[in-house]
Coordinates of C-alpha atoms (C1' of nucleotides) in Angstrom, one line a residue:
Chain A
M93 CA -16.5 -5.9 -16.3
N94 CA -17.8 -2.1 -16.2
S95 CA -21.1 -3.3 -18.0
F96 CA -21.3 -6.2 -15.4
I97 CA -21.0 -3.7 -12.7
F98 CA -23.5 -1.5 -14.1
R99 CA -26.1 -4.1 -14.8
R100 CA -26.0 -4.9 -11.2
Q101 CA -26.6 -1.5 -10.1
R102 CA -30.2 -0.4 -8.5
F103 CA -31.5 2.9 -7.9
S104 CA -34.1 2.3 -5.4
C105 CA -32.9 5.0 -3.3
L106 CA -32.1 7.4 -6.0
S107 CA -35.5 8.0 -6.9
N108 CA -34.8 11.4 -7.8
A109 CA -36.3 12.2 -11.2
L110 CA -32.8 13.9 -12.1
L111 CA -30.9 10.8 -11.7
M112 CA -33.5 8.6 -13.1
V113 CA -33.2 10.7 -16.3
I114 CA -29.4 10.7 -16.4
Y115 CA -29.7 6.9 -15.7
V116 CA -31.9 6.3 -18.7
L117 CA -29.7 8.6 -20.7
S118 CA -26.8 6.7 -19.7
I119 CA -28.3 3.4 -20.7
T120 CA -29.5 4.6 -24.0
T121 CA -26.1 6.0 -24.9
K122 CA -24.3 3.7 -23.2
R123 CA -22.1 6.2 -21.9
C124 CA -21.5 4.6 -18.7
F125 CA -19.6 1.9 -20.3
M126 CA -16.7 4.1 -20.7
P127 CA -14.8 4.3 -17.5
T128 CA -13.6 7.9 -18.0
S129 CA -13.8 10.6 -15.4
N130 CA -15.9 12.9 -17.3
T131 CA -18.4 10.6 -18.6
V132 CA -22.0 11.7 -17.7
C133 CA -23.0 9.0 -15.2
S134 CA -23.4 10.0 -11.6
S135 CA -24.8 6.7 -10.5
V136 CA -21.7 5.2 -8.7
R137 CA -21.5 6.0 -5.0
T138 CA -18.7 5.0 -3.0
R139 CA -18.0 5.9 0.7
F140 CA -15.2 6.1 3.0
A141 CA -16.4 5.7 6.6
P142 CA -13.7 5.9 9.0
S143 CA -14.1 5.7 12.6
P144 CA -12.3 8.9 14.3
T145 CA -10.2 7.1 16.7
G146 CA -6.8 8.9 16.0
F147 CA -4.8 8.4 13.1
M148 CA -4.9 7.3 9.5
H149 CA -3.5 4.0 9.0
V150 CA -2.0 3.4 5.6
G151 CA -4.5 0.4 5.1
N152 CA -7.4 2.7 5.9
L153 CA -6.0 5.3 3.5
R154 CA -5.4 2.7 0.5
T155 CA -9.3 1.8 1.2
A156 CA -10.1 5.5 0.9
L157 CA -8.0 5.5 -2.3
Y158 CA -9.6 2.7 -4.0
E159 CA -13.1 4.1 -3.1
Y160 CA -12.2 7.3 -4.7
L161 CA -10.6 5.7 -7.7
L162 CA -13.6 3.6 -8.1
A163 CA -16.1 6.3 -8.2
K164 CA -14.1 8.8 -10.2
S165 CA -13.1 6.2 -12.9
M166 CA -16.6 5.7 -13.3
G167 CA -17.8 9.2 -13.1
G168 CA -19.3 8.7 -9.6
S169 CA -19.4 10.3 -6.2
F170 CA -17.1 9.7 -3.3
I171 CA -18.6 10.3 0.1
L172 CA -17.2 10.9 3.5
R173 CA -19.1 9.6 6.4
I174 CA -17.8 9.6 10.0
E175 CA -18.8 6.4 11.9
D176 CA -18.4 7.5 15.6
T177 CA -20.8 5.0 17.2
D178 CA -18.1 3.8 19.4
R179 CA -18.1 6.2 22.3
E180 CA -15.3 4.9 24.1
R181 CA -12.9 4.9 21.5
L182 CA -13.6 8.2 20.3
V183 CA -10.7 10.7 20.1
E184 CA -10.8 14.4 20.1
G185 CA -9.6 16.0 16.9
A186 CA -9.5 12.7 15.0
T187 CA -12.1 13.9 12.4
D188 CA -9.9 16.7 11.6
I189 CA -7.1 14.3 11.0
I190 CA -9.1 12.8 8.4
Y191 CA -10.1 15.7 6.7
Q192 CA -6.5 16.9 6.4
T193 CA -5.5 13.5 5.3
L194 CA -7.8 13.3 2.5
K195 CA -7.0 16.7 1.4
C196 CA -3.3 16.4 1.8
A197 CA -3.5 12.9 -0.2
G198 CA -5.7 14.5 -3.1
L199 CA -8.9 12.5 -2.2
I200 CA -11.5 15.2 -2.6
H201 CA -15.0 14.0 -1.3
D202 CA -18.1 15.1 -3.1
E203 CA -20.1 14.7 0.1
G204 CA -19.2 15.0 3.8
P205 CA -19.7 16.5 7.2
D206 CA -17.7 19.4 6.2
I207 CA -19.3 20.4 3.0
G208 CA -22.7 18.8 3.3
G209 CA -24.7 17.0 0.8
P210 CA -28.1 15.8 -0.2
F211 CA -27.9 12.6 2.0
G212 CA -26.8 14.4 5.4
P213 CA -25.9 14.4 7.9
Y214 CA -22.8 12.6 7.4
V215 CA -21.8 11.7 11.0
Q216 CA -23.6 8.8 12.5
S217 CA -23.9 10.2 16.1
E218 CA -26.1 12.9 14.4
R219 CA -28.2 10.3 12.7
M220 CA -29.0 8.5 16.0
H221 CA -32.7 9.0 15.5
L222 CA -32.9 7.0 12.4
Y223 CA -31.4 3.6 13.4
R224 CA -33.7 2.3 16.3
P225 CA -36.9 2.9 14.3
F226 CA -35.3 0.4 11.8
A227 CA -34.2 -2.1 14.4
E228 CA -37.6 -2.1 16.3
Q229 CA -39.2 -2.6 12.8
L230 CA -37.2 -5.7 12.3
V231 CA -38.1 -6.7 16.0
R232 CA -42.0 -6.3 15.1
E233 CA -41.6 -8.5 12.3
G234 CA -39.7 -11.2 13.9
K235 CA -36.4 -10.5 12.4
A236 CA -34.6 -9.2 15.5
Y237 CA -35.5 -9.3 19.1
Y238 CA -34.5 -7.7 22.6
C239 CA -31.7 -9.2 24.6
F240 CA -31.5 -8.3 28.2
C241 CA -28.2 -10.4 28.8
T242 CA -25.6 -8.7 30.9
K243 CA -22.1 -8.3 29.7
E244 CA -21.2 -10.2 32.6
R245 CA -23.5 -13.1 31.8
L246 CA -21.8 -13.2 28.1
E247 CA -18.4 -13.2 29.9
G248 CA -19.4 -15.8 31.9
L249 CA -20.5 -17.8 28.9
R250 CA -17.1 -17.1 27.2
Q251 CA -15.1 -18.5 30.1
S252 CA -17.2 -21.5 30.8
S253 CA -17.2 -22.5 27.0
G254 CA -13.7 -24.0 27.3
T255 CA -12.7 -22.1 24.2
P256 CA -12.9 -18.4 25.1
E257 CA -11.7 -17.2 22.0
S258 CA -14.4 -18.5 19.8
A259 CA -17.4 -18.7 22.2
G260 CA -20.7 -17.1 20.5
Y261 CA -23.8 -15.9 22.0
D262 CA -26.3 -18.8 23.2
R263 CA -29.4 -17.0 21.9
H264 CA -30.8 -17.0 25.5
C265 CA -33.2 -14.2 24.9
R266 CA -34.2 -15.3 21.4
E267 CA -37.4 -16.9 22.3
L268 CA -38.5 -14.9 25.4
S269 CA -42.3 -14.5 25.4
S270 CA -43.5 -11.2 24.5
E271 CA -44.9 -10.8 28.3
D272 CA -41.4 -11.2 29.5
V273 CA -40.0 -8.6 27.0
A274 CA -42.8 -6.1 27.8
D275 CA -42.3 -6.5 31.8
K276 CA -38.7 -5.9 31.3
L277 CA -38.8 -3.0 28.8
A278 CA -41.4 -1.3 31.3
M279 CA -38.8 -1.8 34.1
N280 CA -36.3 -0.1 31.9
V281 CA -33.8 -3.2 32.2
P282 CA -30.9 -2.4 30.2
H283 CA -30.9 -4.4 26.8
V284 CA -29.8 -4.5 23.3
I285 CA -31.5 -5.5 20.0
R286 CA -30.0 -8.6 18.1
Q287 CA -30.5 -9.7 14.5
K288 CA -32.0 -13.0 14.4
A289 CA -29.9 -15.0 12.0
P290 CA -31.3 -18.2 10.4
L291 CA -30.1 -21.5 12.1
E292 CA -29.7 -23.5 8.9
G293 CA -29.1 -23.0 5.3
F294 CA -26.6 -21.1 3.6
T295 CA -26.1 -17.7 2.6
T296 CA -24.1 -16.8 -0.6
F297 CA -23.0 -13.5 -1.9
F298 CA -20.7 -12.2 -5.0
D299 CA -17.8 -10.2 -4.4
H300 CA -16.0 -8.5 -7.4
V301 CA -12.5 -9.4 -6.1
Y302 CA -13.0 -12.7 -4.3
G303 CA -15.9 -14.2 -6.6
E304 CA -18.7 -16.1 -5.2
I305 CA -18.4 -16.7 -1.4
T306 CA -21.0 -19.2 0.4
V307 CA -21.2 -19.6 4.2
P308 CA -23.4 -22.0 6.2
N309 CA -25.8 -19.8 8.2
K310 CA -25.2 -21.8 11.3
E311 CA -22.0 -19.8 11.4
L312 CA -23.9 -16.5 11.6
E313 CA -24.2 -15.0 15.1
D314 CA -27.0 -12.8 16.3
Q315 CA -25.2 -9.9 16.2
I316 CA -26.1 -6.6 18.0
L317 CA -27.7 -4.1 16.1
I318 CA -28.4 -1.6 18.8
K319 CA -26.1 -1.3 21.8
A320 CA -27.2 -0.7 25.4
D321 CA -26.2 2.8 25.3
G322 CA -28.6 3.2 22.4
F323 CA -26.0 3.7 19.7
P324 CA -26.2 1.3 16.8
T325 CA -23.3 -1.1 16.0
Y326 CA -21.1 -0.3 12.9
N327 CA -22.6 -3.6 11.7
F328 CA -26.0 -2.0 11.7
A329 CA -25.4 1.8 11.0
N330 CA -23.2 0.8 8.2
I331 CA -26.2 -1.0 6.2
V332 CA -28.8 1.6 7.2
D333 CA -26.5 4.4 6.0
D334 CA -25.1 2.6 2.9
H335 CA -28.7 2.3 1.9
L336 CA -30.1 5.5 2.9
M337 CA -27.0 7.3 1.2
G338 CA -27.5 5.3 -2.1
I339 CA -24.2 3.7 -1.9
T340 CA -23.8 1.4 -4.8
H341 CA -20.3 0.0 -4.2
V342 CA -19.1 -1.2 -0.8
V343 CA -15.4 -1.1 -0.7
R344 CA -13.3 -2.3 2.4
G345 CA -10.8 -4.7 3.9
S346 CA -11.1 -8.3 3.4
E347 CA -11.4 -8.7 7.3
Y348 CA -15.2 -7.9 6.7
L349 CA -15.6 -10.7 4.2
S350 CA -16.8 -13.1 7.0
S351 CA -19.4 -10.7 8.4
T352 CA -20.8 -9.7 4.9
P353 CA -23.5 -12.7 4.9
K354 CA -24.9 -11.2 8.0
Y355 CA -25.3 -7.7 6.3
N356 CA -26.9 -9.2 3.5
L357 CA -29.5 -10.8 5.7
L358 CA -30.4 -7.4 7.0
Y359 CA -30.7 -5.9 3.5
Q360 CA -32.9 -8.8 2.8
A361 CA -34.8 -8.2 6.0
F362 CA -35.5 -4.7 5.0
G363 CA -36.1 -5.5 1.3
W364 CA -33.2 -3.5 0.3
D365 CA -31.1 -3.8 -2.9
I366 CA -27.5 -5.4 -1.8
P367 CA -24.7 -3.0 -2.9
E368 CA -21.9 -4.3 -4.9
Y369 CA -18.9 -5.6 -2.8
V370 CA -15.5 -4.9 -3.3
H371 CA -13.2 -6.4 -0.7
L372 CA -9.4 -5.5 -0.5
P373 CA -6.7 -7.7 0.1
L374 CA -4.8 -6.9 3.4
I375 CA -1.7 -5.0 3.8
Q376 CA 0.9 -6.9 5.9
G377 CA 4.2 -5.8 7.6
K378 CA 7.3 -7.7 7.6
N379 CA 8.4 -8.8 11.1
S380 CA 11.8 -8.9 12.4
D381 CA 11.9 -12.7 12.1
G382 CA 10.9 -12.7 8.6
T383 CA 7.4 -13.7 9.2
V384 CA 4.4 -11.3 8.1
S385 CA 1.5 -10.0 9.9
K386 CA -1.1 -7.3 9.5
L387 CA 0.7 -4.2 9.3
S388 CA 1.1 -2.3 12.6
K389 CA 3.2 0.1 14.5
R390 CA 5.8 -2.3 15.2
H391 CA 6.8 -2.4 11.6
G392 CA 7.7 1.2 11.5
A393 CA 5.5 4.2 10.6
T394 CA 2.2 3.0 9.3
G395 CA 0.2 6.2 9.8
F396 CA -0.1 8.7 7.0
E397 CA 1.1 11.6 9.0
D398 CA 4.2 9.4 10.5
L399 CA 4.9 8.8 6.9
V400 CA 4.9 12.3 6.0
D401 CA 6.8 13.3 9.0
N402 CA 9.5 10.6 8.0
G403 CA 9.8 12.3 5.0
Y404 CA 7.7 10.7 2.3
L405 CA 5.9 12.7 0.0
P406 CA 2.0 12.6 0.1
E407 CA 2.1 11.7 -3.9
A408 CA 4.5 9.2 -3.5
I409 CA 2.6 7.6 -0.5
I410 CA -0.5 7.5 -2.7
N411 CA 1.3 6.3 -5.7
Y412 CA 2.9 3.2 -3.8
I413 CA -0.1 2.3 -1.9
A414 CA -2.1 2.3 -5.1
L415 CA 0.0 -0.5 -6.4
L416 CA -0.4 -2.5 -3.1
G417 CA -3.0 -4.8 -4.4
W418 CA -3.8 -3.4 -7.6
C419 CA -1.9 -3.1 -10.8
P420 CA -3.0 -1.5 -14.2
K421 CA -3.9 -3.7 -17.0
D422 CA -1.6 -3.8 -20.3
E423 CA 1.2 -1.7 -19.1
T424 CA 4.2 -1.8 -16.9
R425 CA 4.3 1.9 -15.9
E426 CA 4.7 2.5 -12.1
I427 CA 4.6 6.4 -11.6
F428 CA 0.9 7.6 -11.6
S429 CA -0.4 11.0 -10.7
I430 CA -3.9 10.7 -8.9
E431 CA -5.5 11.8 -12.3
E432 CA -3.7 9.0 -14.2
L433 CA -4.8 6.4 -11.4
I434 CA -8.4 7.5 -12.1
Q435 CA -7.9 6.9 -15.9
A436 CA -6.1 3.5 -15.4
F437 CA -8.1 2.2 -12.5
S438 CA -10.5 -0.7 -12.8
I439 CA -11.7 -3.5 -10.4
E440 CA -10.2 -6.3 -12.2
G441 CA -6.9 -5.2 -11.6
I442 CA -7.4 -5.7 -7.6
S443 CA -5.6 -8.8 -6.5
K444 CA -6.7 -11.3 -3.7
S445 CA -3.5 -12.2 -2.1
P446 CA -2.4 -9.8 0.7
A447 CA 0.6 -7.6 -0.1
T448 CA 3.5 -6.9 2.3
F449 CA 4.3 -3.0 2.6
D450 CA 8.0 -2.5 1.7
Y451 CA 9.8 0.5 2.8
D452 CA 12.5 -0.1 0.0
K453 CA 10.0 0.7 -2.7
L454 CA 8.4 3.5 -1.0
D455 CA 11.8 5.0 -1.0
W456 CA 12.3 4.5 -4.5
F457 CA 9.0 6.0 -5.4
N458 CA 9.8 9.0 -3.1
A459 CA 13.2 9.5 -5.1
E460 CA 11.5 9.3 -8.4
Y461 CA 8.9 12.0 -7.3
I462 CA 12.0 14.1 -6.0
R463 CA 13.9 13.6 -9.3
G464 CA 11.0 14.8 -11.2
M465 CA 10.4 17.9 -9.6
D466 CA 11.1 21.4 -11.2
A467 CA 13.6 23.8 -9.5
Q468 CA 11.1 25.6 -7.8
S469 CA 9.2 22.9 -5.9
F470 CA 12.4 21.3 -5.1
Y471 CA 13.4 24.5 -3.6
N472 CA 10.1 24.8 -1.7
H473 CA 10.6 21.5 -0.2
A474 CA 14.3 21.9 0.5
T475 CA 14.4 25.5 1.8
P476 CA 13.6 24.6 5.5
Y477 CA 16.7 22.5 5.8
Y478 CA 18.9 25.2 3.7
K479 CA 17.8 27.6 6.5
Q480 CA 18.5 25.2 9.1
L481 CA 22.2 24.9 7.9
G482 CA 22.4 28.4 7.3
V483 CA 23.4 28.1 3.6
S484 CA 22.6 31.1 1.2
D485 CA 19.6 31.2 -1.2
E486 CA 22.4 31.8 -4.0
L487 CA 23.5 28.4 -3.7
S488 CA 20.2 27.0 -4.5
A489 CA 21.0 26.3 -8.2
I490 CA 24.1 24.2 -7.3
L491 CA 22.5 22.4 -4.4
L492 CA 19.5 21.3 -6.7
E493 CA 22.1 20.0 -9.1
V494 CA 23.8 18.0 -6.3
L495 CA 21.1 17.0 -4.3
Q496 CA 18.2 16.1 -6.6
P497 CA 19.5 12.8 -8.0
R498 CA 21.1 11.8 -4.3
I499 CA 18.3 12.3 -2.0
T500 CA 15.4 9.7 -1.4
K501 CA 13.8 12.2 1.1
F502 CA 14.2 15.7 2.0
I503 CA 15.1 15.0 5.6
D504 CA 18.2 13.5 4.3
I505 CA 19.7 17.0 3.2
P506 CA 21.3 18.1 6.5
G507 CA 23.1 14.5 6.6
K508 CA 24.4 15.2 3.1
I509 CA 25.7 18.7 3.3
S510 CA 26.4 19.2 6.9
Y511 CA 30.1 19.8 6.0
V512 CA 29.1 23.3 4.6
K513 CA 28.2 24.7 7.9
N514 CA 31.1 22.8 10.0
L515 CA 34.3 21.0 8.8
P516 CA 33.9 17.8 10.5
E517 CA 36.8 16.3 12.5
Y518 CA 38.3 13.8 10.0
E519 CA 41.0 11.3 10.0
L520 CA 44.0 11.9 7.7
E521 CA 43.7 8.5 6.2
L522 CA 40.8 9.8 4.2
F523 CA 43.4 11.2 1.9
E524 CA 44.4 7.7 1.1
H525 CA 42.2 6.6 -1.7
K526 CA 43.5 3.3 -3.8
K527 CA 41.4 3.9 -6.9
S528 CA 42.5 7.6 -7.3
K529 CA 45.9 6.4 -6.3
S530 CA 45.7 9.3 -3.6
T531 CA 48.2 8.9 -0.7
I532 CA 49.3 11.1 2.1
E533 CA 52.3 12.2 0.1
T534 CA 50.5 13.0 -3.2
S535 CA 47.7 14.7 -1.2
K536 CA 50.1 17.1 0.5
A537 CA 51.8 17.9 -2.8
M538 CA 48.6 18.5 -4.5
L539 CA 46.9 20.5 -1.9
E540 CA 50.1 22.9 -1.8
K541 CA 49.7 23.5 -5.5
L542 CA 45.8 23.9 -5.3
S543 CA 46.4 26.4 -2.4
S544 CA 48.1 28.9 -4.7
L545 CA 46.2 28.1 -7.8
L546 CA 42.4 28.5 -6.2
S547 CA 43.7 31.9 -4.6
D548 CA 44.3 33.1 -8.1
I549 CA 41.1 32.3 -9.4
S550 CA 38.6 35.2 -9.3
D551 CA 35.8 33.7 -11.4
W552 CA 34.5 31.3 -9.0
N553 CA 32.2 29.3 -11.2
K554 CA 31.9 25.8 -12.2
D555 CA 33.3 25.9 -15.7
T556 CA 36.5 27.8 -14.8
L557 CA 37.0 25.8 -11.6
L558 CA 36.7 22.6 -13.7
S559 CA 39.0 23.6 -16.3
R560 CA 41.6 25.2 -14.3
L561 CA 41.8 21.9 -12.0
S562 CA 41.9 19.6 -15.0
A563 CA 44.6 22.0 -16.5
M564 CA 46.5 21.6 -13.2
A565 CA 46.2 17.7 -13.3
E566 CA 47.5 17.8 -17.2
S567 CA 50.5 20.0 -16.2
E568 CA 51.1 17.9 -13.5
G569 CA 50.8 14.8 -15.5
V570 CA 48.4 13.2 -13.5
K571 CA 44.6 11.9 -13.8
N572 CA 41.9 14.4 -12.5
A573 CA 41.2 12.1 -9.7
L574 CA 44.5 12.5 -8.1
V575 CA 43.7 16.3 -7.6
M576 CA 40.2 16.1 -7.1
W577 CA 40.5 13.6 -4.2
P578 CA 42.6 15.4 -1.8
L579 CA 40.8 18.7 -2.6
R580 CA 37.3 17.1 -1.9
I581 CA 38.7 15.5 1.4
A582 CA 40.5 18.7 2.5
I583 CA 37.4 21.0 2.0
T584 CA 34.5 18.5 3.3
G585 CA 36.4 16.3 5.4
T586 CA 34.0 13.6 4.3
L587 CA 34.5 10.4 2.5
V588 CA 31.6 10.6 0.4
T589 CA 29.8 13.7 -0.6
P590 CA 27.2 14.6 -3.0
G591 CA 28.7 16.2 -6.0
G592 CA 32.4 16.3 -6.3
A593 CA 35.2 18.8 -5.4
V594 CA 34.0 21.5 -7.8
E595 CA 30.7 21.5 -6.4
A596 CA 32.0 21.4 -3.0
L597 CA 34.3 24.5 -3.8
L598 CA 31.2 26.4 -4.9
L599 CA 29.0 25.5 -1.8
L600 CA 31.9 26.8 0.5
G601 CA 33.3 29.9 -1.4
R602 CA 36.8 30.8 -2.0
D603 CA 37.8 32.0 1.5
E604 CA 36.3 28.9 3.4
S605 CA 38.0 26.6 1.0
L606 CA 41.2 27.9 1.1
K607 CA 41.1 28.1 4.8
R608 CA 40.3 24.3 5.0
I609 CA 43.1 23.6 2.5
V610 CA 45.6 25.5 4.7
L611 CA 44.4 23.4 7.8
A612 CA 44.7 20.2 5.9
L613 CA 48.2 21.0 4.9
S614 CA 49.3 21.9 8.4
R615 CA 47.9 18.7 9.7
L616 CA 49.6 16.8 6.8
S617 CA 52.9 18.5 7.6
D618 CA 52.7 17.4 11.3
I619 CA 52.7 13.6 10.5
K620 CA 56.3 13.2 9.8
Chain B
rG5 C1' -10.9 -25.0 17.1
rG6 C1' -15.3 -23.6 13.3
rC7 C1' -16.0 -20.8 9.0
rC8 C1' -13.8 -17.7 5.2
rC9 C1' -9.9 -16.2 2.1
rG10 C1' -5.2 -16.8 0.0
rU11 C1' -0.2 -19.1 -1.8
rU12 C1' 4.4 -17.1 -9.3
rG13 C1' 12.1 -14.7 -7.3
rG14 C1' 13.5 -11.5 -0.9
rU15 C1' 9.1 -7.7 -1.9
rC16 C1' 5.3 -5.5 -5.4
rA17 C1' 3.4 -8.0 -9.5
rA18 C1' 1.9 -9.6 -15.0
rG19 C1' 0.1 -14.1 -17.1
rA20 C1' -6.3 -16.7 -17.7
rG21 C1' -4.3 -24.3 -20.8
rG22 C1' 1.0 -24.5 -25.5
rU23 C1' 5.2 -18.1 -23.2
rU24 C1' 12.9 -18.5 -23.6
rA25 C1' 7.1 -17.4 -17.1
rA26 C1' 7.1 -10.0 -18.1
rG27 C1' 8.1 -5.5 -15.7
rA28 C1' 9.5 -2.7 -10.8
rC29 C1' 12.3 -2.4 -6.0
rA30 C1' 16.1 -4.8 -3.5
rU31 C1' 20.9 -7.6 -4.3
rC32 C1' 25.5 -8.4 -7.4
rG33 C1' 28.6 -7.2 -11.8
rC34 C1' 30.2 -3.8 -15.7
rC35 C1' 30.1 1.2 -18.3
rC36 C1' 30.1 6.3 -17.3
rU37 C1' 32.9 9.5 -13.8
rU38 C1' 35.8 13.7 -9.5
rU39 C1' 34.0 10.2 -4.1
rC40 C1' 28.8 8.9 -3.8
rA41 C1' 24.6 9.1 -6.7
rC42 C1' 21.8 9.6 -11.1
rG43 C1' 21.8 7.4 -16.0
rG44 C1' 23.1 3.1 -19.3
rC45 C1' 24.0 -2.3 -19.9
rG46 C1' 23.8 -6.9 -17.7
rA47 C1' 23.4 -11.2 -13.9
rA48 C1' 21.2 -14.1 -10.3
rA49 C1' 16.4 -15.1 -8.5
rA50 C1' 9.7 -18.0 -8.7
rC51 C1' 4.7 -20.9 -10.4
rA52 C1' 4.2 -24.4 -2.0
rG53 C1' 3.4 -30.2 -2.5
rG54 C1' 0.6 -34.2 -4.4
rA55 C1' -3.4 -36.4 -7.1
rG56 C1' -7.0 -35.8 -11.1
rU57 C1' -9.2 -33.6 -16.0
rU58 C1' -6.4 -32.9 -20.6
rC59 C1' -2.4 -34.5 -26.2
rG60 C1' -0.5 -30.7 -22.8
rA61 C1' -1.4 -27.9 -16.7
rU62 C1' 1.5 -21.8 -13.3
rU63 C1' -3.4 -21.5 -15.7
rC64 C1' -9.3 -26.0 -14.3
rU65 C1' -10.9 -29.6 -10.0
rC66 C1' -9.5 -32.1 -5.4
rC67 C1' -6.4 -33.1 -1.1
rU68 C1' -2.4 -31.7 1.9
rA69 C1' 0.8 -28.0 3.8
rC70 C1' 1.8 -23.2 5.0
rG71 C1' 0.2 -18.1 5.7
rG72 C1' -3.9 -14.6 6.7
rG73 C1' -8.9 -13.1 8.4
rU74 C1' -13.0 -13.7 11.4
rC75 C1' -15.9 -15.6 15.6
rA76 C1' -16.8 -7.9 20.4
rC77 C1' -22.5 -4.0 23.5
rC78 C1' -14.7 -2.4 17.9
rA79 C1' -14.9 -0.8 13.4

RNA sequence: GGCCCGUUGGUCAAGAGGUUAAGACAUCGCCCUUUCACGGCGAAAACAGGAGUUCGAUUCUCCUACGGGUCACCA
């Protein structure tokens, strides 16, 4: 497959001598056939071309990821280009969110607005002067035309068609006489430039994921290339820039599948080489009624920032979405660092069918990443919550032991150990536990003994506490659980706690533990 | 509605004509155990339906059903 991709690459835009040398070199040595990141082959170029409209949807992020992985797995370059041709949807600061997200996710671009590169500028609004001449060239060659139809006329067309949802442009201006056009232009009548799509025949293109796709040309609309405000549409700017920037592999969501033939017509009109296409399956969300639809806000957090705010680690998010629509060959491993993803990635692993975003699985990935952390990074992530709860740094070792296997997100921490700060109000029924055979009576008896036992222990550490408590159980002729249960309930006031009684004793310290035991005893004495 | 794409357990998915149809998440059970986790072991759970090609289809072809995408002076 790699060789196949390679064979289809062209270098018309990379006429740079150095690149040609590398190209020839790589052909003769066949090094490009090895998809390793350090292969000397700078031919593959992918781009992430987001529109700065606010936040980074996980679908967009996954597209960026695959673009990055595809490029890096073949020793190529990953380019960031900002597509800000929609002046109405522009959101201030959105570009910064894009930079931050890519950085945070570990997708480092080789060229982009912030770092420059040989094919800049990388912001479409700064490339404005480029597009119109290309469009006018097409007009001169009879492959595009000026259209003076107003938005109102188009809207009327839509309404009167009976099927407002599916009404296309009626090609009203397609055959305007050149005098007419010249007059209108001279009078500064607002206009757009439209592509002249063929009326019959078929257009076929090849996609690396979906295979060969053929569409009847009569389905293709005379799409707008240059808008009335002078800005190019995405449809146009995208092919001009991809060509000018030497993009070899166009990776995007499958929602672009149906407009791809129109892009190919444009490439052909200019005589440019058509890039390789890699269309990605959609990411869907599960609705409350059990159906699925394109992932959106009502399914929960879908922006990268939102997920991070909800406690998901960037590495876990990346790892999870990498596997949403792609799967490595010949192995069942699921935990991948970004470097490992680069090693394992290949286009053949991309699936065609849409995937449903599953927060349960994301939780598992997040928990796996937490369990895999060393003490220091765990501490770094956990320390804001420790501070919030007012627990001392000295306890971080025991907290690590107790928390690491039990949290799926760091934001779970306060909920798990809030008892350390404040003893919750609890019902005395908590002392009753069938499996441990604990009852109100046994609890009272055990706590009385524990109260004096614990005040005698000066070595307040895990080994001592555990052995003294076990010894007590033994001398009482009961199971450990009968001692541990009331102790844990008394000092935590919580049915389920991370770690056992001993860990709770360590977290609370001797004085606080004894205080809570005394309190429990007095409450138990009040019962009858 | 036209066009395009898709359909393997609840979810992600492997499988590429002959398999006891992998693995993971979730679910359930057992073990471990100081509650809960972690860990270990195990269970349940799938080729949308119908034709055709073939000695043999989950796998190839067609039809149907269902799902999705698209049909903007959005990207």
